CSV table of C-alpha atoms in Angstrom, one decimal:
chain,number,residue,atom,x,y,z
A,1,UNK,CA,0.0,0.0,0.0
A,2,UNK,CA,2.8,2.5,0.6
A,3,UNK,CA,5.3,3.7,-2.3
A,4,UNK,CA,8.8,3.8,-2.1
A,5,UNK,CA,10.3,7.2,-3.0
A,6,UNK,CA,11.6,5.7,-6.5
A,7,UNK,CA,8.5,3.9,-7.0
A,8,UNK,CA,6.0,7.0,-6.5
A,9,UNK,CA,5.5,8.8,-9.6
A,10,UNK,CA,2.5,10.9,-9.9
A,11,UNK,CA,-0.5,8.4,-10.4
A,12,UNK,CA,-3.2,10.9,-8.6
A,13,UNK,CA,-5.2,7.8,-7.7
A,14,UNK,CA,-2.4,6.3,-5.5
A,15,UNK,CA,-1.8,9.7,-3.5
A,16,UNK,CA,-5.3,9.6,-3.3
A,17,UNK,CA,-5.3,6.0,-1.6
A,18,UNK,CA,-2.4,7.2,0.4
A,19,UNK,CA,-3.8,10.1,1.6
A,20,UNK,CA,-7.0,7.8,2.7
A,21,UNK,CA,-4.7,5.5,4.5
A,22,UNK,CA,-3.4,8.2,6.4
A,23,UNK,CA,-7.0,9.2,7.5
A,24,UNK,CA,-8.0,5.8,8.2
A,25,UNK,CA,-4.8,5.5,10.5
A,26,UNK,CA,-5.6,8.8,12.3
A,27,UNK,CA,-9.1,7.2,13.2
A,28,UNK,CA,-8.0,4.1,14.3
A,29,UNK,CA,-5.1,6.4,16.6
A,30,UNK,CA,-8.7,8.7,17.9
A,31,UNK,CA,-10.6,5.7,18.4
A,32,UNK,CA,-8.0,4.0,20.6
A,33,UNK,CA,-7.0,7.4,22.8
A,34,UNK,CA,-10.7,8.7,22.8
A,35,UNK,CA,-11.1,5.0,24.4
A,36,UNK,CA,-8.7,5.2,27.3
A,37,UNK,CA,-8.9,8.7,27.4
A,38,UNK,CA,-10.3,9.8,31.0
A,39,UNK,CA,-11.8,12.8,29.6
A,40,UNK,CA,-13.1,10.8,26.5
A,41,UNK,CA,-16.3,12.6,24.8
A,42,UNK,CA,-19.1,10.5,22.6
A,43,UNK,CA,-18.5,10.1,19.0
A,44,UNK,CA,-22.0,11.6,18.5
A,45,UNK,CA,-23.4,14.4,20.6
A,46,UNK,CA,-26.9,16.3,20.2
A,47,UNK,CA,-25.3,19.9,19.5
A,48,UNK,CA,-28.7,20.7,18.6
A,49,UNK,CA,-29.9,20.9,22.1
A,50,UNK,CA,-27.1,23.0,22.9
A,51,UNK,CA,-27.8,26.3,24.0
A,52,UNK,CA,-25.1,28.2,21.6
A,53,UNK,CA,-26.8,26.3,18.9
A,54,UNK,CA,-30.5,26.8,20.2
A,55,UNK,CA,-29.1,30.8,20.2
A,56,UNK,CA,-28.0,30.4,16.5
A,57,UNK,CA,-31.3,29.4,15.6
A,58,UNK,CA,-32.9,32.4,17.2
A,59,UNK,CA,-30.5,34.5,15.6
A,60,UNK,CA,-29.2,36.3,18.5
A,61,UNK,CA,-25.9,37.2,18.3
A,62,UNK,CA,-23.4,34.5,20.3
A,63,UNK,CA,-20.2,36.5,21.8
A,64,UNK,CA,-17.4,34.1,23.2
A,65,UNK,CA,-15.3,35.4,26.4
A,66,UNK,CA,-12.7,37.2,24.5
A,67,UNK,CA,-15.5,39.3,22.5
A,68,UNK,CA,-17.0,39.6,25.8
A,69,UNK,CA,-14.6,40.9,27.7
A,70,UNK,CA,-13.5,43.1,24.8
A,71,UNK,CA,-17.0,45.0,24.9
A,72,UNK,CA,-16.5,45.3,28.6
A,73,UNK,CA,-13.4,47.4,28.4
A,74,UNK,CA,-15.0,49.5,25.6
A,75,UNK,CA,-18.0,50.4,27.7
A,76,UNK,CA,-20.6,50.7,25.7
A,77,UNK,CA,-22.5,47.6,26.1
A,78,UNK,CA,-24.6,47.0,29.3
A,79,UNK,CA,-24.1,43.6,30.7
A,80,UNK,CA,-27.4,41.8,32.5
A,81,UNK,CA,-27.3,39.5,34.4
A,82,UNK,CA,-30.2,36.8,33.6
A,83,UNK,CA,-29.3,34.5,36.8
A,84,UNK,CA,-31.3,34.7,39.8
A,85,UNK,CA,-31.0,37.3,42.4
A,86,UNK,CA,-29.0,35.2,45.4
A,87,UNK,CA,-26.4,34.4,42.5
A,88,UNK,CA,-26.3,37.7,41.3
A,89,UNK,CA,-25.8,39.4,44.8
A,90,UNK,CA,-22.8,36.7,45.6
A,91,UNK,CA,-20.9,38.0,42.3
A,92,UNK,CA,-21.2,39.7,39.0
A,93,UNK,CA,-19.7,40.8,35.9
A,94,UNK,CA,-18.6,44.4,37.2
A,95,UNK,CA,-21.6,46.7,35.9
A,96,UNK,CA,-24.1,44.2,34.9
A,97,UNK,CA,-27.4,44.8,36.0
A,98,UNK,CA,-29.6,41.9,37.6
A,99,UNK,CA,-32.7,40.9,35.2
A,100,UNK,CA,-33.8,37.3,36.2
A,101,UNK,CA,-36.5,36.0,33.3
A,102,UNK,CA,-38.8,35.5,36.1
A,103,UNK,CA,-38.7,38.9,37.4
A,104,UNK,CA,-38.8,40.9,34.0
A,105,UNK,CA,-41.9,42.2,34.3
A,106,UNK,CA,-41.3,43.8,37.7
A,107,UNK,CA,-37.4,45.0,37.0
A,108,UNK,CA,-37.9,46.2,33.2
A,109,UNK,CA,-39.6,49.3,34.7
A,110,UNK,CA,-36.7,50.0,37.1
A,111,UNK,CA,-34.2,49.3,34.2
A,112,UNK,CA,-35.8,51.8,31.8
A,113,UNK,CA,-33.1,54.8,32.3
A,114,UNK,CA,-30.4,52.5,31.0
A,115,UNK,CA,-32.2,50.1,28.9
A,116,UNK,CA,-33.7,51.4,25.8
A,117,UNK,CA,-34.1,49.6,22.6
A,118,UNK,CA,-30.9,51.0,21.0
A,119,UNK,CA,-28.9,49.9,24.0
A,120,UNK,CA,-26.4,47.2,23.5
A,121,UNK,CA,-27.3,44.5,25.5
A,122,UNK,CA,-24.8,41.6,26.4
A,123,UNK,CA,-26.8,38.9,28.5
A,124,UNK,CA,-25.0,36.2,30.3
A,125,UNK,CA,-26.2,33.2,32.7
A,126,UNK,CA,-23.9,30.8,34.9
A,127,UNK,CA,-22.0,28.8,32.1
A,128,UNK,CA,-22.7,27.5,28.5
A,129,UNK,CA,-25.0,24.6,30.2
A,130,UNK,CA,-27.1,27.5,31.3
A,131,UNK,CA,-30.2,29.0,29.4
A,132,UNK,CA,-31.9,31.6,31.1
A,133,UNK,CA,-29.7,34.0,29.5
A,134,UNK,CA,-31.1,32.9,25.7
A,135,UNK,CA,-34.8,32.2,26.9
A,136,UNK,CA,-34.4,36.1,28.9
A,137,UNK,CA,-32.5,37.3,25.3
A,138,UNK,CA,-35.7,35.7,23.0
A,139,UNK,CA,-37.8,37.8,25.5
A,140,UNK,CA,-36.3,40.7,25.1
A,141,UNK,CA,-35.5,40.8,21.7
A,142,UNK,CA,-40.0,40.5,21.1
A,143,UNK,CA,-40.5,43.5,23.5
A,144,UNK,CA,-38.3,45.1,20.1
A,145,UNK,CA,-34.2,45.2,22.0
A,146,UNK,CA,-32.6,44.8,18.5
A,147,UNK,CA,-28.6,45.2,19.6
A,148,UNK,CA,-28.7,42.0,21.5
A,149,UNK,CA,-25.6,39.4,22.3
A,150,UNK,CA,-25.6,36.5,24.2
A,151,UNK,CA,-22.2,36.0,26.0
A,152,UNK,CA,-22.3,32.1,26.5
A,153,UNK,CA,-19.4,30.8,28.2
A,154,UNK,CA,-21.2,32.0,31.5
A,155,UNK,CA,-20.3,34.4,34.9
A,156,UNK,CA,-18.3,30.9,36.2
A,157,UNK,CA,-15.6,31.5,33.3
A,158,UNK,CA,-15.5,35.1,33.6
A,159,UNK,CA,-14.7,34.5,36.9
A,160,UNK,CA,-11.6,31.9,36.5
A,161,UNK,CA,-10.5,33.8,33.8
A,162,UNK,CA,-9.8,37.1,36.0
A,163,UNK,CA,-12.2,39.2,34.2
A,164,UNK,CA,-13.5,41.8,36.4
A,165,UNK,CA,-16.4,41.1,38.7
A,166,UNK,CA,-17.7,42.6,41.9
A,167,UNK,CA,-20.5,41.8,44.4
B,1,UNK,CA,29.5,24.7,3.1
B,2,UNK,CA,28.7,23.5,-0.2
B,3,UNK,CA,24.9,24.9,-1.3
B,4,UNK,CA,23.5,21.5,-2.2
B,5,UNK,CA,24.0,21.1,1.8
B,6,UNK,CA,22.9,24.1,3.0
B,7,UNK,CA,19.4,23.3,1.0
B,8,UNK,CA,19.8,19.7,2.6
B,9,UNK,CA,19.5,21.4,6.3
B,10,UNK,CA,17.0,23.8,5.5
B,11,UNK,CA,15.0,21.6,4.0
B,12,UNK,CA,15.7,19.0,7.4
B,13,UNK,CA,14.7,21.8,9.6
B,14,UNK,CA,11.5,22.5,7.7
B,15,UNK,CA,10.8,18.8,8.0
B,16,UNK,CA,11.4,19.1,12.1
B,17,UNK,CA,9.5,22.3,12.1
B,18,UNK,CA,6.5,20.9,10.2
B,19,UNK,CA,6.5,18.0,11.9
B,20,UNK,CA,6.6,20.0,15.4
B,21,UNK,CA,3.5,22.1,14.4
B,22,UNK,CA,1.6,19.2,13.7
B,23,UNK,CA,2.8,17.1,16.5
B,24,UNK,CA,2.0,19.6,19.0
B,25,UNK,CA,-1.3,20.8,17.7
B,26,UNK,CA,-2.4,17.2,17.6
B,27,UNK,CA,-1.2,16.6,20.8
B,28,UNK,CA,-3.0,19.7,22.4
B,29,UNK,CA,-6.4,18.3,20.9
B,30,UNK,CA,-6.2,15.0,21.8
B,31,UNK,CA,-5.8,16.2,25.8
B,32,UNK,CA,-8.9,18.0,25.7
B,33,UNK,CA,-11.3,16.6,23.1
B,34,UNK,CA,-14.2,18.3,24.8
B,35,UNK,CA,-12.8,21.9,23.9
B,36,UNK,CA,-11.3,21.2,20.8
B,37,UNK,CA,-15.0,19.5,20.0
B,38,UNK,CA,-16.8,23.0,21.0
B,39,UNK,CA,-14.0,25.0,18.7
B,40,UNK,CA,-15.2,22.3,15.9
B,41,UNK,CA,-18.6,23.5,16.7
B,42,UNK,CA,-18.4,27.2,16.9
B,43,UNK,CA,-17.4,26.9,13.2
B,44,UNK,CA,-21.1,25.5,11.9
B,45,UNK,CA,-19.4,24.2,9.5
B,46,UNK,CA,-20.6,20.8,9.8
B,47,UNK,CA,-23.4,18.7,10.6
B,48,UNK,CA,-24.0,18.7,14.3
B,49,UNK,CA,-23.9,14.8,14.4
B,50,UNK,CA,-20.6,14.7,12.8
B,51,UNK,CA,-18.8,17.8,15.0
B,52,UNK,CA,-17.3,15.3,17.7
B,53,UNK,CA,-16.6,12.4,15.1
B,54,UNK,CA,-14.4,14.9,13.8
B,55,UNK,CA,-13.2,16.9,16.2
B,56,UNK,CA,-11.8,13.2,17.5
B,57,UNK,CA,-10.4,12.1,13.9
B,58,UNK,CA,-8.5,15.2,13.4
B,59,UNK,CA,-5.5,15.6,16.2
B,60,UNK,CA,-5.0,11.8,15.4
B,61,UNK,CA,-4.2,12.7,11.3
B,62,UNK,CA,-2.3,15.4,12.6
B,63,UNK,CA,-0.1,13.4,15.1
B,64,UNK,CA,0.1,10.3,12.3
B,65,UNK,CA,1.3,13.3,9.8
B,66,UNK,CA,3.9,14.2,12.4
B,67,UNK,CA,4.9,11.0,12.6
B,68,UNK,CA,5.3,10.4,9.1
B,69,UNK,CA,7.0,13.1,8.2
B,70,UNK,CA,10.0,12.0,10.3
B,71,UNK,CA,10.1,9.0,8.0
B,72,UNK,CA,12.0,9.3,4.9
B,73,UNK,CA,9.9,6.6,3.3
B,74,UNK,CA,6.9,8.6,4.5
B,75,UNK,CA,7.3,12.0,4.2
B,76,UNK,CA,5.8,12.8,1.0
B,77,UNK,CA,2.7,11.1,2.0
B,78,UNK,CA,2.7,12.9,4.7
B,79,UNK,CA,3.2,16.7,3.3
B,80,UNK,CA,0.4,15.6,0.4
B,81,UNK,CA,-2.2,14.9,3.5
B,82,UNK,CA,-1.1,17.9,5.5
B,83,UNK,CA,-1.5,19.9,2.1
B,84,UNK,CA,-4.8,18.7,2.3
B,85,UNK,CA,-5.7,19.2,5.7
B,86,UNK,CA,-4.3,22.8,5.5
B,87,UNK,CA,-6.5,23.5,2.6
B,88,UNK,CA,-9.2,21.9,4.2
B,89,UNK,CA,-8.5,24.6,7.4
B,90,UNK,CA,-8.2,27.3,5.0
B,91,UNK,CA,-11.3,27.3,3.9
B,92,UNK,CA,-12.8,26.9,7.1
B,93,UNK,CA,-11.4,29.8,8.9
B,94,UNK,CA,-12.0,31.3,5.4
B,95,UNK,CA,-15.8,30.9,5.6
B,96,UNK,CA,-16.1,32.1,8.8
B,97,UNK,CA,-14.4,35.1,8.6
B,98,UNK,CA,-16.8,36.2,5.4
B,99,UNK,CA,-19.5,35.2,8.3
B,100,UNK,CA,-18.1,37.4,10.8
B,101,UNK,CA,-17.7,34.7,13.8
B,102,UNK,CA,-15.4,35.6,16.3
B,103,UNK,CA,-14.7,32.0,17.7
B,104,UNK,CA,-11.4,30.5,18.7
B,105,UNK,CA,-9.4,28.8,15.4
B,106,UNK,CA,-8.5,26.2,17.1
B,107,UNK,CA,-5.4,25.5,15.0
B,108,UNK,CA,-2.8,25.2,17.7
B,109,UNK,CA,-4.8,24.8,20.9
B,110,UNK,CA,-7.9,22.7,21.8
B,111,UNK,CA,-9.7,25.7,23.7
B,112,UNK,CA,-12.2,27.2,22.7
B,113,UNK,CA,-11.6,30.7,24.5
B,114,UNK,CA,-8.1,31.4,23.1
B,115,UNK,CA,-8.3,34.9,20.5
B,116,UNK,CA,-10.8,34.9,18.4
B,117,UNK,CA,-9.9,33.9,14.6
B,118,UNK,CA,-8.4,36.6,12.0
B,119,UNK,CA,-7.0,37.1,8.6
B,120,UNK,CA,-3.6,36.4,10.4
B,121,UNK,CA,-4.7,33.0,11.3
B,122,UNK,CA,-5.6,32.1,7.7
B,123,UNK,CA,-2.3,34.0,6.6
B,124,UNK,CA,-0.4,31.2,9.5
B,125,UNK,CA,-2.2,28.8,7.4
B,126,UNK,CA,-1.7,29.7,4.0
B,127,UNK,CA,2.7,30.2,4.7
B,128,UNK,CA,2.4,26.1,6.2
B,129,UNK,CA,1.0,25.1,3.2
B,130,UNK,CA,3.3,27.5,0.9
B,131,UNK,CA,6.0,25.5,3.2
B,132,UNK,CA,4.6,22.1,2.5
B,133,UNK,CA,4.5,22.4,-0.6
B,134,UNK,CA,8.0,23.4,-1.3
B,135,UNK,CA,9.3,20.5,0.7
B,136,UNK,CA,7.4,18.3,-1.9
B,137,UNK,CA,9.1,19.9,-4.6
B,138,UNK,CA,12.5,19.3,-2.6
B,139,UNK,CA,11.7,16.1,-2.1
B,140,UNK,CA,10.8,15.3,-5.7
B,141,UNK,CA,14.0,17.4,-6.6
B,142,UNK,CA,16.1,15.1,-4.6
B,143,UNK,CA,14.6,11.9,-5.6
B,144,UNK,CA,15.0,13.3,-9.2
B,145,UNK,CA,18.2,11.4,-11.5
């Protein structure tokens, strides 16, 4: 199956076979590690039901913690905080304002003087597992908030990474 | 030192660098399969059924590639399938910066919260594969007569 130096001239359809040889060798190397691996994942997951993917399909905007973090230090974007209140008192993203889904009704009217429809909006929950943040974002983007981002890798990463928080 | 000798080394030390890229890149996704599989994700490139299939297969091609290229008997299958892998990347990162997504590459590191992706990331990409393919031509050239 594999050519010698001398013996490989062109022939398209043996680098081709080569080439798949060296893919089927790289699977059967993923198979065996993802099998002793003790942080092995499953061949197949449902991304689907994945939040970031459930946000895609809405169309709100997704915003990992680097883009995140980056609209923090610009300051124009008003981070909310879409966990519950006991959370949200214990530790924050530095500025965010607390808007459980549960409780919008009662704190939109307190959050009118800083959130108006042309407001940038960065919502975050807990971690990527979390989706109050997306069901609160689908909410507020029907009430007509159009600049709308959902940062999804959670408070609990902002945290470990160092990115600023208070309580 | 004669030239033919000097183009010997450099050509060596491409090999060793080449191989290093892949070898560590590899390596770095196959310790953490779950990030590199949420970097594979973030692309939307592919079907959702088939993101951790691939996000498996790929650090074990790179790491065989690696391998192979240390090999003299190997090595040009192994630059043609890194040729193709790069291309394959290319276009990826490609895609998705037309799209605007501002998710990690993934290229060197299984996490998914390393810098976003940029043209400088494809460019990265693009100089491998310029470098791969000249160590085919200097390996055909040497294999030549």
């Amino acid at each position: 199956m594999f050519r010698t130096d001398s013996d490989n001239h062109g022939g398209w359809f043996a680098a081709f076979c080569e080439i798949l040889a060296v893919f089927a060798a790289g699977l059967l190397l993923a198979i065996a590690v993802n099998s002793i691996h003790p942080k092995g994942i499953p061949w197949v997951r449902d991304w689907e039901r994945y939040v970031e993917a459930r946000a895609k399909a809405e169309g709100i905007e997704v915003v990992s913690l680097h883009l995140a973090l980056s609209y923090h230090q610009l300051s124009k974007h008003l981070f909310v905080d879409a966990r519950p209140t006991a959370e949200y008192t214990q530790g924050r993203i530095a500025g965010a304002v607390s808007l459980p889904f549960e409780e919008l009704e009662i704190r939109l009217e307190t959050l009118e003087h800083v959130l108006s429809t042309e407001t940038r909006v960065v919502i975050y929950c807990r971690n990527r597992e979390c989706d109050d943040a997306l069901v609160l974002a689908v909410e507020l983007r029907d009430m007509g908030q159009s600049n709308l981002f959902y940062y999804v890798d959670g408070f609990e990463l902002w945290k470990e990474s160092g990115c600023p928080v208070q309580k | 030192m004669s030239c033919s000798k000097i183009t010997r080394t450099f050509h060596m030390l491409a090999i060793i660098i080449l191989a290093g890229v892949f070898g560590w890149a590899g390596l770095q996704k196959l310790i953490d399969p779950e990030g590199f599989s949420l970097t594979v994700f973030r692309y939307h490139l592919l079907p959702y059924e088939m993101v951790n299939a691939v996000a498996l297969w790929i650090p074990g091609v790179e790491l065989i590639c690696a391998f192979l290229l240390l090999i003299p008997r190997f090595r040009l299958i192994a630059l043609r399938t890194i040729l193709v892998l790069l291309m394959v990347f290319s276009v990826g990162i490609g895609i998705n910066l037309l799209h605007g997504n501002s998710m990690a590459c993934g290229c060197f590191s299984s996490s998914p919260l390393t810098n976003p992706i940029g043209w400088v990331a494809l460019l990265k990409n693009v100089v491998l594969a310029f470098l791969t393919v000249f160590l085919m031509a200097g390996h055909a050239g040497s294999t030549d007569g």
